Backbone as JSON Lines, residues from 0, in Angstrom:
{"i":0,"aa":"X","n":[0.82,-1.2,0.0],"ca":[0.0,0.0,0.0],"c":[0.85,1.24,0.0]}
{"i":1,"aa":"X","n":[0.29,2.11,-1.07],"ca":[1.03,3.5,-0.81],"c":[0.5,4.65,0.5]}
{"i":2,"aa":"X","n":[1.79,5.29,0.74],"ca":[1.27,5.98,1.82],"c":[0.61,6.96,1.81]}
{"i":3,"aa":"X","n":[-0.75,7.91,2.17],"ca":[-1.72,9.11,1.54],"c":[-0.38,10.38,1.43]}
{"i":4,"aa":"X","n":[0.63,10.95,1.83],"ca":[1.36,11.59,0.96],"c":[1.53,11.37,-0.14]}
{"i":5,"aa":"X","n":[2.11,9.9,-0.23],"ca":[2.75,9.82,-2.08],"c":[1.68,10.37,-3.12]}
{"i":6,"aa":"X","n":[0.33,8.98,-2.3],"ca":[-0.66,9.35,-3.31],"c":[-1.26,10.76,-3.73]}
{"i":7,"aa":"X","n":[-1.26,11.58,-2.57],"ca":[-1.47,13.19,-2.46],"c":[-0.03,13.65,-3.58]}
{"i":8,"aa":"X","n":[0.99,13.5,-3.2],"ca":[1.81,14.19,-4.28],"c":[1.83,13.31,-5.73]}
{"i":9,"aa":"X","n":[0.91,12.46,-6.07],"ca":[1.02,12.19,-7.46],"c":[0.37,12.6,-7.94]}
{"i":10,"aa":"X","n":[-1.4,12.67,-7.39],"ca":[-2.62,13.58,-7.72],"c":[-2.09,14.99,-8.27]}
{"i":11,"aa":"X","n":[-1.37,15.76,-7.15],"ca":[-0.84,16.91,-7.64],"c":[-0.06,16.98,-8.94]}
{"i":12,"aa":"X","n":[0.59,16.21,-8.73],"ca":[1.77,16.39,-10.39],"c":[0.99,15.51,-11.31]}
{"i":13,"aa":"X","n":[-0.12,14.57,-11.39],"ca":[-0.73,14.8,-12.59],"c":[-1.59,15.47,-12.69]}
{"i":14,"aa":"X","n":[-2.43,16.42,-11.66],"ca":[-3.0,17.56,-12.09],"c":[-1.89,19.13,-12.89]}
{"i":15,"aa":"X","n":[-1.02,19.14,-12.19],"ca":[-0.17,19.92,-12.88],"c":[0.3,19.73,-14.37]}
{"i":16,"aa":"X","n":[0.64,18.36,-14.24],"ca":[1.13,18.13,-16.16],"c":[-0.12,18.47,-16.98]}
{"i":17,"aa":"X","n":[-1.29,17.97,-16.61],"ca":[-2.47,17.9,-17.46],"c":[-3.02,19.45,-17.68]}
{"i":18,"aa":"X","n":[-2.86,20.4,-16.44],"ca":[-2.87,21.53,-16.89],"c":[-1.74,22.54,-17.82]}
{"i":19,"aa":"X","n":[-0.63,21.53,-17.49],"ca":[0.69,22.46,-18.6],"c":[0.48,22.11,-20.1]}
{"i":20,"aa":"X","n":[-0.03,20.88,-20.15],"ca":[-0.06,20.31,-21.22],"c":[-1.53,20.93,-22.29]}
{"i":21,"aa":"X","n":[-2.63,21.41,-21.63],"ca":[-3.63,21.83,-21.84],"c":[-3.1,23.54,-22.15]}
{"i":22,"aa":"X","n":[-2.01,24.07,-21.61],"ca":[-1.71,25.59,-21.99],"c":[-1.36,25.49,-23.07]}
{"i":23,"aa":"X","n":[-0.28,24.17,-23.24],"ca":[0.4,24.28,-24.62],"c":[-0.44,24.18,-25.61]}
{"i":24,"aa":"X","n":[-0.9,23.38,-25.66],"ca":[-2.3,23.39,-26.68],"c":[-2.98,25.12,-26.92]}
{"i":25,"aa":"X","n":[-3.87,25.01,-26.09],"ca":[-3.98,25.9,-26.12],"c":[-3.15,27.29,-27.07]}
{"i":26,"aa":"X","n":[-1.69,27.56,-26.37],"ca":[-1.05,28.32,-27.08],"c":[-0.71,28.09,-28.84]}
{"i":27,"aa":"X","n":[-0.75,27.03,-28.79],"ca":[-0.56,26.03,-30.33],"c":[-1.43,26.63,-30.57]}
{"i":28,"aa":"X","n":[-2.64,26.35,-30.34],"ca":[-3.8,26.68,-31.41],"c":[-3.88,27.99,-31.38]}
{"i":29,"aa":"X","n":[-3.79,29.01,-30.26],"ca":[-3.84,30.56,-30.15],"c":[-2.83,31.07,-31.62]}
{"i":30,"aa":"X","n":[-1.71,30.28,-31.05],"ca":[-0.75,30.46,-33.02],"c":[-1.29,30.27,-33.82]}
{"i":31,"aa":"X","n":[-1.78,29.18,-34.33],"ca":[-2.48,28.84,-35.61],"c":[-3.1,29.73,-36.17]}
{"i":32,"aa":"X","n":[-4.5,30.37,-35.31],"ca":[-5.7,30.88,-35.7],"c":[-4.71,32.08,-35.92]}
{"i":33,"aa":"X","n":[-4.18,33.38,-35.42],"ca":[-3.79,34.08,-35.24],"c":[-2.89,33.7,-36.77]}
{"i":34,"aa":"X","n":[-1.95,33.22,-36.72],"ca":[-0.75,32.92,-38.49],"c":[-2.11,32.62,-39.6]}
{"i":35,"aa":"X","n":[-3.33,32.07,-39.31],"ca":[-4.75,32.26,-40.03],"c":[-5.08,33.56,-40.48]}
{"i":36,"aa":"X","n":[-4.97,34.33,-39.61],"ca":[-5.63,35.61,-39.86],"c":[-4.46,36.4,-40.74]}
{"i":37,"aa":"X","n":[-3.27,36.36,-40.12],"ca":[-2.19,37.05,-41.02],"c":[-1.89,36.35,-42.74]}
{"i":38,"aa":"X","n":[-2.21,35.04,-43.03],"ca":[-2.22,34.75,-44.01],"c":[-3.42,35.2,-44.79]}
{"i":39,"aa":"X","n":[-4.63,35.36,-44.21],"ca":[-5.91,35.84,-44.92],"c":[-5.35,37.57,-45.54]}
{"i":40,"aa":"X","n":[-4.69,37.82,-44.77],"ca":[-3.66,39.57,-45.03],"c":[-3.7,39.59,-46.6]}
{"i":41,"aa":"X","n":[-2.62,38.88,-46.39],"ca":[-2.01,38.75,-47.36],"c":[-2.22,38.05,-48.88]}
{"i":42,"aa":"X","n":[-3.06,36.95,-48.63],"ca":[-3.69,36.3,-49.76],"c":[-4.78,37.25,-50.52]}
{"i":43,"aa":"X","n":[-5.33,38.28,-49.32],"ca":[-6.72,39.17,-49.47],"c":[-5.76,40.35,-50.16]}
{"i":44,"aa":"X","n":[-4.74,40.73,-50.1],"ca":[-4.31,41.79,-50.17],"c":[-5.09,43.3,-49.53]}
{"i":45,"aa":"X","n":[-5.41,43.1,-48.2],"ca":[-6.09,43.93,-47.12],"c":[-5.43,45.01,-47.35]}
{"i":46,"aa":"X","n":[-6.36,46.5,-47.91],"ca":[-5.74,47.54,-47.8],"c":[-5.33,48.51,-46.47]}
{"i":47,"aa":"X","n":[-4.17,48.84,-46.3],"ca":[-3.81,49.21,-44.5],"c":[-4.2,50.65,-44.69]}
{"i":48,"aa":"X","n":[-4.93,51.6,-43.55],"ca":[-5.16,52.37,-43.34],"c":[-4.51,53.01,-42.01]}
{"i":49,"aa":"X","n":[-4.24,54.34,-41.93],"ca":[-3.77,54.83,-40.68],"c":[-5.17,55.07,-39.52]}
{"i":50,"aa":"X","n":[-5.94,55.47,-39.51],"ca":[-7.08,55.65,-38.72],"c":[-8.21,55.6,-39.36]}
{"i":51,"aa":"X","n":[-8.96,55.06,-38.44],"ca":[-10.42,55.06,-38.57],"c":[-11.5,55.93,-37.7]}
{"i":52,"aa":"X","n":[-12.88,56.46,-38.36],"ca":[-13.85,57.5,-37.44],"c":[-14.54,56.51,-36.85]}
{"i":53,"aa":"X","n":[-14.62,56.4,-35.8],"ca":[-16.29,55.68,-34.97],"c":[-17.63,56.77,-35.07]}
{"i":54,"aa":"X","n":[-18.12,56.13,-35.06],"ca":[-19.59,56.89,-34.7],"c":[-20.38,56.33,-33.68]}
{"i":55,"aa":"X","n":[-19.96,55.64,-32.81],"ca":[-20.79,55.46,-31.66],"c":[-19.08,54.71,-30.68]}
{"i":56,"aa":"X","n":[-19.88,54.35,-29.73],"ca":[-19.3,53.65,-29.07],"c":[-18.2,52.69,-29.39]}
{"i":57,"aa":"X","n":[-16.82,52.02,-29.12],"ca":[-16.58,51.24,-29.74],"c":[-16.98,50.18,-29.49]}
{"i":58,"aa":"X","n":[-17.11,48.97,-30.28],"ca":[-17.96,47.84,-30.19],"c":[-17.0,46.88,-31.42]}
{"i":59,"aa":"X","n":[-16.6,46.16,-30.5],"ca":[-15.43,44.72,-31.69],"c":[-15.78,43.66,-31.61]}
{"i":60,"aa":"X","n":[-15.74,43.0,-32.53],"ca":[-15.67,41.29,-32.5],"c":[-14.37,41.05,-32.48]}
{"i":61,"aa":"X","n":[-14.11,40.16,-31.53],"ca":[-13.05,39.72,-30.8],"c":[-13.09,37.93,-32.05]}
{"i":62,"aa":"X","n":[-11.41,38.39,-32.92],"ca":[-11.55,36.96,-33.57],"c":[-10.59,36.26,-33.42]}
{"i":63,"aa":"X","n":[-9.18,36.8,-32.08],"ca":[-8.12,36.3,-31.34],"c":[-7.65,36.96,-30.64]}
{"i":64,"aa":"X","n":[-6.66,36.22,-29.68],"ca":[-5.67,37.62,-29.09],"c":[-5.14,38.24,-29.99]}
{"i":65,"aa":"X","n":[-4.34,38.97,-31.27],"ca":[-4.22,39.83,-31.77],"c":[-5.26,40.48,-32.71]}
{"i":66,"aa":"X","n":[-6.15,39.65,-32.92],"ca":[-7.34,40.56,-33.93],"c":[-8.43,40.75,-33.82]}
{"i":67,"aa":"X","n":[-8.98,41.82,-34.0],"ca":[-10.72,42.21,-34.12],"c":[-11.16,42.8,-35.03]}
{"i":68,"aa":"X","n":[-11.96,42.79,-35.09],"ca":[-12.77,43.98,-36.11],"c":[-13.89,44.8,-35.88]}
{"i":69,"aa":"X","n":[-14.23,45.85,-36.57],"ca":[-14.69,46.97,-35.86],"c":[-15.7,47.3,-37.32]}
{"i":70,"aa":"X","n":[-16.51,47.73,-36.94],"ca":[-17.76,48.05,-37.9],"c":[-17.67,50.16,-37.49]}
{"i":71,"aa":"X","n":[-17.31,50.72,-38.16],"ca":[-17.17,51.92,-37.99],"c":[-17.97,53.34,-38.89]}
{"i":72,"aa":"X","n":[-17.93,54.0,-39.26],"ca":[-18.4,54.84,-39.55],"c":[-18.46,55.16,-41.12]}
{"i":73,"aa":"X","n":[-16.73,54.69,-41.25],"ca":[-16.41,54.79,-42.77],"c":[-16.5,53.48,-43.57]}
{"i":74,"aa":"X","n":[-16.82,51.98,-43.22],"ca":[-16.83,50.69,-43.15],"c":[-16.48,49.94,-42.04]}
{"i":75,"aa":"X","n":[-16.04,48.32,-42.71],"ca":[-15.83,47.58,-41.79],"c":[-13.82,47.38,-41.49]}
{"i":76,"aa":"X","n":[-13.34,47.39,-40.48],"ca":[-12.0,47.38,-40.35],"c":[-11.32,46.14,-39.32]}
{"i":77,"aa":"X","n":[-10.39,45.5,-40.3],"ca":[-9.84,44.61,-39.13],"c":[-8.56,45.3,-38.27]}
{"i":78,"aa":"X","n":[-8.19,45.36,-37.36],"ca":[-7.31,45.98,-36.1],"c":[-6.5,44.48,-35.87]}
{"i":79,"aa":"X","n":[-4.91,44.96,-36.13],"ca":[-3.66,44.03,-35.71],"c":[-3.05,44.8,-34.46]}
{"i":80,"aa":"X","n":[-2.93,44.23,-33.49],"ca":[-2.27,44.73,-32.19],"c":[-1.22,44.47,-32.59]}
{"i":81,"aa":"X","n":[-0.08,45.28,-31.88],"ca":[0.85,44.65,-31.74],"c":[1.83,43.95,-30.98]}
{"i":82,"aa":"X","n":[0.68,43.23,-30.18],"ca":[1.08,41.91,-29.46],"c":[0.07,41.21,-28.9]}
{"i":83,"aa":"X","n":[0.39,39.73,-28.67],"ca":[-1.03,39.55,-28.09],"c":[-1.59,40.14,-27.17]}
{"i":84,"aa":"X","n":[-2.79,40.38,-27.15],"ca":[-3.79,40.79,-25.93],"c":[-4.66,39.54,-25.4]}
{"i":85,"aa":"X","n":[-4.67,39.14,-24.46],"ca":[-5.4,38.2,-23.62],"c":[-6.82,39.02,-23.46]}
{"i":86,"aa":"X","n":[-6.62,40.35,-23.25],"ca":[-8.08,41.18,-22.39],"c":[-8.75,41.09,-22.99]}
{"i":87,"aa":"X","n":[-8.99,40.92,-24.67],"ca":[-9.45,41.17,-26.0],"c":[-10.46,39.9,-25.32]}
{"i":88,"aa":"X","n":[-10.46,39.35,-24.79],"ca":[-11.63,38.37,-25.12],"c":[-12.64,38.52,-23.45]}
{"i":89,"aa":"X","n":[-12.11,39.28,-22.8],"ca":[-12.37,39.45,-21.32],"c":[-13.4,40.19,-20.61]}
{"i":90,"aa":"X","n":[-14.45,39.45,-20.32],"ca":[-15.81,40.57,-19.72],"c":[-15.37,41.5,-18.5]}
{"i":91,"aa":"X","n":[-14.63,41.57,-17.33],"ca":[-14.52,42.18,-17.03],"c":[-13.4,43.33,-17.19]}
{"i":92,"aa":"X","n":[-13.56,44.69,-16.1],"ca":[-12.6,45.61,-16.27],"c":[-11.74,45.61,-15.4]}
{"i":93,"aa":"X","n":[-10.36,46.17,-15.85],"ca":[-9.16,46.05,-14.55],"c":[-8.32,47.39,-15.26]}
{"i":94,"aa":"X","n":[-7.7,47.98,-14.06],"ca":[-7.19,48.79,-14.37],"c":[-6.1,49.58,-15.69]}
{"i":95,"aa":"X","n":[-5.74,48.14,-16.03],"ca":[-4.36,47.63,-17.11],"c":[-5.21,48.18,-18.66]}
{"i":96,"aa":"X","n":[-6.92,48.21,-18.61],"ca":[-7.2,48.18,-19.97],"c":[-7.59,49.61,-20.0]}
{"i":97,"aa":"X","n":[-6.84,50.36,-19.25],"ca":[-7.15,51.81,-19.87],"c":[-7.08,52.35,-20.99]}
{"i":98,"aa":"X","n":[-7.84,52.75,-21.79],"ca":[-7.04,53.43,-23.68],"c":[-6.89,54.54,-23.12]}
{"i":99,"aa":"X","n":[-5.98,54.55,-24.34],"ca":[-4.93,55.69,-24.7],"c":[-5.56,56.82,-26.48]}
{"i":100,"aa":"X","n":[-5.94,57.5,-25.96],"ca":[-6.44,57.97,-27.03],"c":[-6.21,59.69,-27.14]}
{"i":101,"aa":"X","n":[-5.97,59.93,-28.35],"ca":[-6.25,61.46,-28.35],"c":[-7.71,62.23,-28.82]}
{"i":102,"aa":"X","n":[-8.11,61.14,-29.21],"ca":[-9.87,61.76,-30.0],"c":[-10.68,60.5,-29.79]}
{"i":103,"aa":"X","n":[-11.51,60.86,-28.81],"ca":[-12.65,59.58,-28.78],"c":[-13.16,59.02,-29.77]}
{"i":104,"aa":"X","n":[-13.4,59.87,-31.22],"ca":[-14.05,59.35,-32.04],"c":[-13.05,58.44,-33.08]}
{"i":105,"aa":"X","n":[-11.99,58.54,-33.1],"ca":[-11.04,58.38,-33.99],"c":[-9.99,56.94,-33.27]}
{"i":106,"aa":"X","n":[-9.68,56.37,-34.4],"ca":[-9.13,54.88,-33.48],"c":[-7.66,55.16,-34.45]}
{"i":107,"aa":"X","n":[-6.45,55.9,-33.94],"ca":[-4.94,55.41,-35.16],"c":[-4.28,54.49,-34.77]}
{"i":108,"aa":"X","n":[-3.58,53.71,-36.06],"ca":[-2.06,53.0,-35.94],"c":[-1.5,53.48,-35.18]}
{"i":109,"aa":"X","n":[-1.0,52.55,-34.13],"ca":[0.6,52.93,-33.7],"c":[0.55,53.77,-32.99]}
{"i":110,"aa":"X","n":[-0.76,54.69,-32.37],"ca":[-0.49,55.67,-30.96],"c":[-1.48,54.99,-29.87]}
{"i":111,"aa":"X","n":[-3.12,54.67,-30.22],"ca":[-3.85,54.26,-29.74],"c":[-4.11,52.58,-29.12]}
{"i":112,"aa":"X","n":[-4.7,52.86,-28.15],"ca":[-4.76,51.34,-27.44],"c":[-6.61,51.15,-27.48]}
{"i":113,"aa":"X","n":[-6.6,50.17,-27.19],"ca":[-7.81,48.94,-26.84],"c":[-7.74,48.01,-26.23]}
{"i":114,"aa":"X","n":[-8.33,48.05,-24.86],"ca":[-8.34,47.47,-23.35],"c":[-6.61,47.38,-23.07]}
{"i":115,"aa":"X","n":[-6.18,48.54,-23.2],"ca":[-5.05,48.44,-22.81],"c":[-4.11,48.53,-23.93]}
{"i":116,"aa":"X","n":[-4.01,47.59,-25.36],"ca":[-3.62,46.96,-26.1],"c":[-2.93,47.73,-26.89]}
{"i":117,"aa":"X","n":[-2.1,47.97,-27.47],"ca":[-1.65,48.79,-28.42],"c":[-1.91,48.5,-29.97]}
{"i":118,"aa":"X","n":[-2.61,49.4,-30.94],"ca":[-2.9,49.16,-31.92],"c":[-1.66,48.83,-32.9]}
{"i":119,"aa":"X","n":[-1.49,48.09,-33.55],"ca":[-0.36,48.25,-34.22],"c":[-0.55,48.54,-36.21]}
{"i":120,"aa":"X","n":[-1.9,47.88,-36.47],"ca":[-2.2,47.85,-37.65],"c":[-3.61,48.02,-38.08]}
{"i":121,"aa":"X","n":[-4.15,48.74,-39.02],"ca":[-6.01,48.83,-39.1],"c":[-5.62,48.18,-40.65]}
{"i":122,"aa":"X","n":[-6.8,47.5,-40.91],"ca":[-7.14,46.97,-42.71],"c":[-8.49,47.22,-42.92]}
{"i":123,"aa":"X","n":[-8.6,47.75,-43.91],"ca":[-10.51,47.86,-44.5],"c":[-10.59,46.7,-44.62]}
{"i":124,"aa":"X","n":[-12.1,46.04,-44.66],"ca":[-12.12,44.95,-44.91],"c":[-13.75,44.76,-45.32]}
{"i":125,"aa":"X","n":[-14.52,44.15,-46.02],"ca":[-15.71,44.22,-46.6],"c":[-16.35,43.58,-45.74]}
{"i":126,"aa":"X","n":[-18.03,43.81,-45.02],"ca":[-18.59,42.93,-44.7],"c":[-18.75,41.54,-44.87]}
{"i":127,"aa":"X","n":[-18.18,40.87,-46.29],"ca":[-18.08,39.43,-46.44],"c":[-16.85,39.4,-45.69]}
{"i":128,"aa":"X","n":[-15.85,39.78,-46.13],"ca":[-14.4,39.22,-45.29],"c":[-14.61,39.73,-43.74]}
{"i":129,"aa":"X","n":[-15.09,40.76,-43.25],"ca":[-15.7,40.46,-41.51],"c":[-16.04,38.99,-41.38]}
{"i":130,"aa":"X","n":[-17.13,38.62,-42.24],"ca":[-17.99,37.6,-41.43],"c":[-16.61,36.4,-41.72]}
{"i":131,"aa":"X","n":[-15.97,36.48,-42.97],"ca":[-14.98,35.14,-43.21],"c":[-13.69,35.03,-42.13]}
{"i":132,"aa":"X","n":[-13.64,36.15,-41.84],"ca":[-12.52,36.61,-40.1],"c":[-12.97,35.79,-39.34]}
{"i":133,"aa":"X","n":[-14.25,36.23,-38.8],"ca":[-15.01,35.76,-37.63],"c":[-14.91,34.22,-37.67]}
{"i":134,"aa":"X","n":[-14.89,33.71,-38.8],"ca":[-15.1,32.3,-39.18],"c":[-13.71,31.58,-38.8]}
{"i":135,"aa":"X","n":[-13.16,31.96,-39.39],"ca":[-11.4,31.54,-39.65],"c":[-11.14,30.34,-37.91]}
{"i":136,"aa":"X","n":[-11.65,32.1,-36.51],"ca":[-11.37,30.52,-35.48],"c":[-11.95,29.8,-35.22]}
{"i":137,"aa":"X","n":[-13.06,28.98,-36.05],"ca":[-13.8,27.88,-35.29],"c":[-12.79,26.44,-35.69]}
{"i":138,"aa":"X","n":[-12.94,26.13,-34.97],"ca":[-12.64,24.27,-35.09],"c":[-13.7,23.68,-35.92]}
{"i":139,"aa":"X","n":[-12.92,22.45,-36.92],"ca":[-13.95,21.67,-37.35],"c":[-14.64,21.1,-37.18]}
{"i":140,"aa":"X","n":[-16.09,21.47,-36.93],"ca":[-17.17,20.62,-36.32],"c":[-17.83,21.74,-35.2]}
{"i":141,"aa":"X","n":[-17.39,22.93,-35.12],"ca":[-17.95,23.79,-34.61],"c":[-19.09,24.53,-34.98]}
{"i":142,"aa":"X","n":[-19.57,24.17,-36.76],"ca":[-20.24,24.5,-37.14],"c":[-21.74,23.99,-36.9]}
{"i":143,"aa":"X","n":[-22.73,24.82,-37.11],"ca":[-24.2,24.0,-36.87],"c":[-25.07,23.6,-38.12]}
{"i":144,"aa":"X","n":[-24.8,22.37,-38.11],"ca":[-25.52,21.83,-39.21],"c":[-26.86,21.38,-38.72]}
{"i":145,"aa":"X","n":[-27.89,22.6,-39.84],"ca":[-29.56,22.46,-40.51],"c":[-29.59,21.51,-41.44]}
{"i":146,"aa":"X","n":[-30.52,20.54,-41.06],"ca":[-30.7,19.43,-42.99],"c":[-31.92,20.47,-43.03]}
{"i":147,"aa":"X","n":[-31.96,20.64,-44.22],"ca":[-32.75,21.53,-45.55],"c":[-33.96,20.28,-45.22]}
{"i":148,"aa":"X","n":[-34.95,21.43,-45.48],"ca":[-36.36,20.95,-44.88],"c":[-36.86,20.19,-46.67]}
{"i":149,"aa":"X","n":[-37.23,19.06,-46.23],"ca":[-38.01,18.37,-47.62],"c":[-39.4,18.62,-47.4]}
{"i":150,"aa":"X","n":[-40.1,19.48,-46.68],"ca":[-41.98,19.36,-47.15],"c":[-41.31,20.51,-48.37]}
């Protein structure tokens, strides 16, 4: 018989591996989707813009830690941080996501932040390529399949 320490310290270290092992993943796939979105860049040939006008509030779809997109005033725009942001996906507020802005209405490259974040890149992008962004992180089989009604 083992003694309730050992067994207590094995519980622990395979709860620990199974959670290290679950980050890595995790981070794996956080890469993927994210080298997803930068290849869509580039295949799309996304035109880069220095700033964009809001007309209301800002309001993003969150489609990784580095990307969102923003439905704005002048169209639709995807936003490259330049680095990951974790907050980007985060309901609550903490002090760290203060923006940095010089004009509420106005979002630029390279001075302005979001929940903290530093903007690093804006792209126009058409309401179809929004919705094909948004798409890019699901996993296969994330989708919801309707069978087409036969009456």
């Amino acid at each position: 018989m083992m003694p309730v320490s050992v067994k207590k310290t094995l519980a622990r270290s395979s709860t620990l591996l199974s959670v290290m092992l679950l980050g890595a993943c995790s981070t794996l796939f956080d890469a993927q989707e994210i080298e997803a979105v930068r290849d869509y860049v580039v295949a799309n040939e996304l035109k880069e813009v220095d700033k964009i006008r809001l007309y209301r509030q800002l309001n993003y779809t969150y489609i990784n830690d580095q990307y969102i997109t923003v439905d704005a005033r002048t169209g639709d725009f995807l936003i490259e941080f330049k680095r990951v942001c974790r907050d980007l996906s985060r309901t609550d507020f903490t002090p760290e996501m203060v923006d940095r802005r010089y004009d509420s209405s106005v979002l630029r490259a390279g001075f302005d932040t979001i929940r903290g974040c530093p903007i690093g890149k804006i792209y126009e992008v058409s309401k179809e390529q929004r919705e094909e962004l948004s798409d890019l992180g699901d996993a296969p089989g994330d989708e919801v399949y309707l069978p087409e009604n036969d009456d």
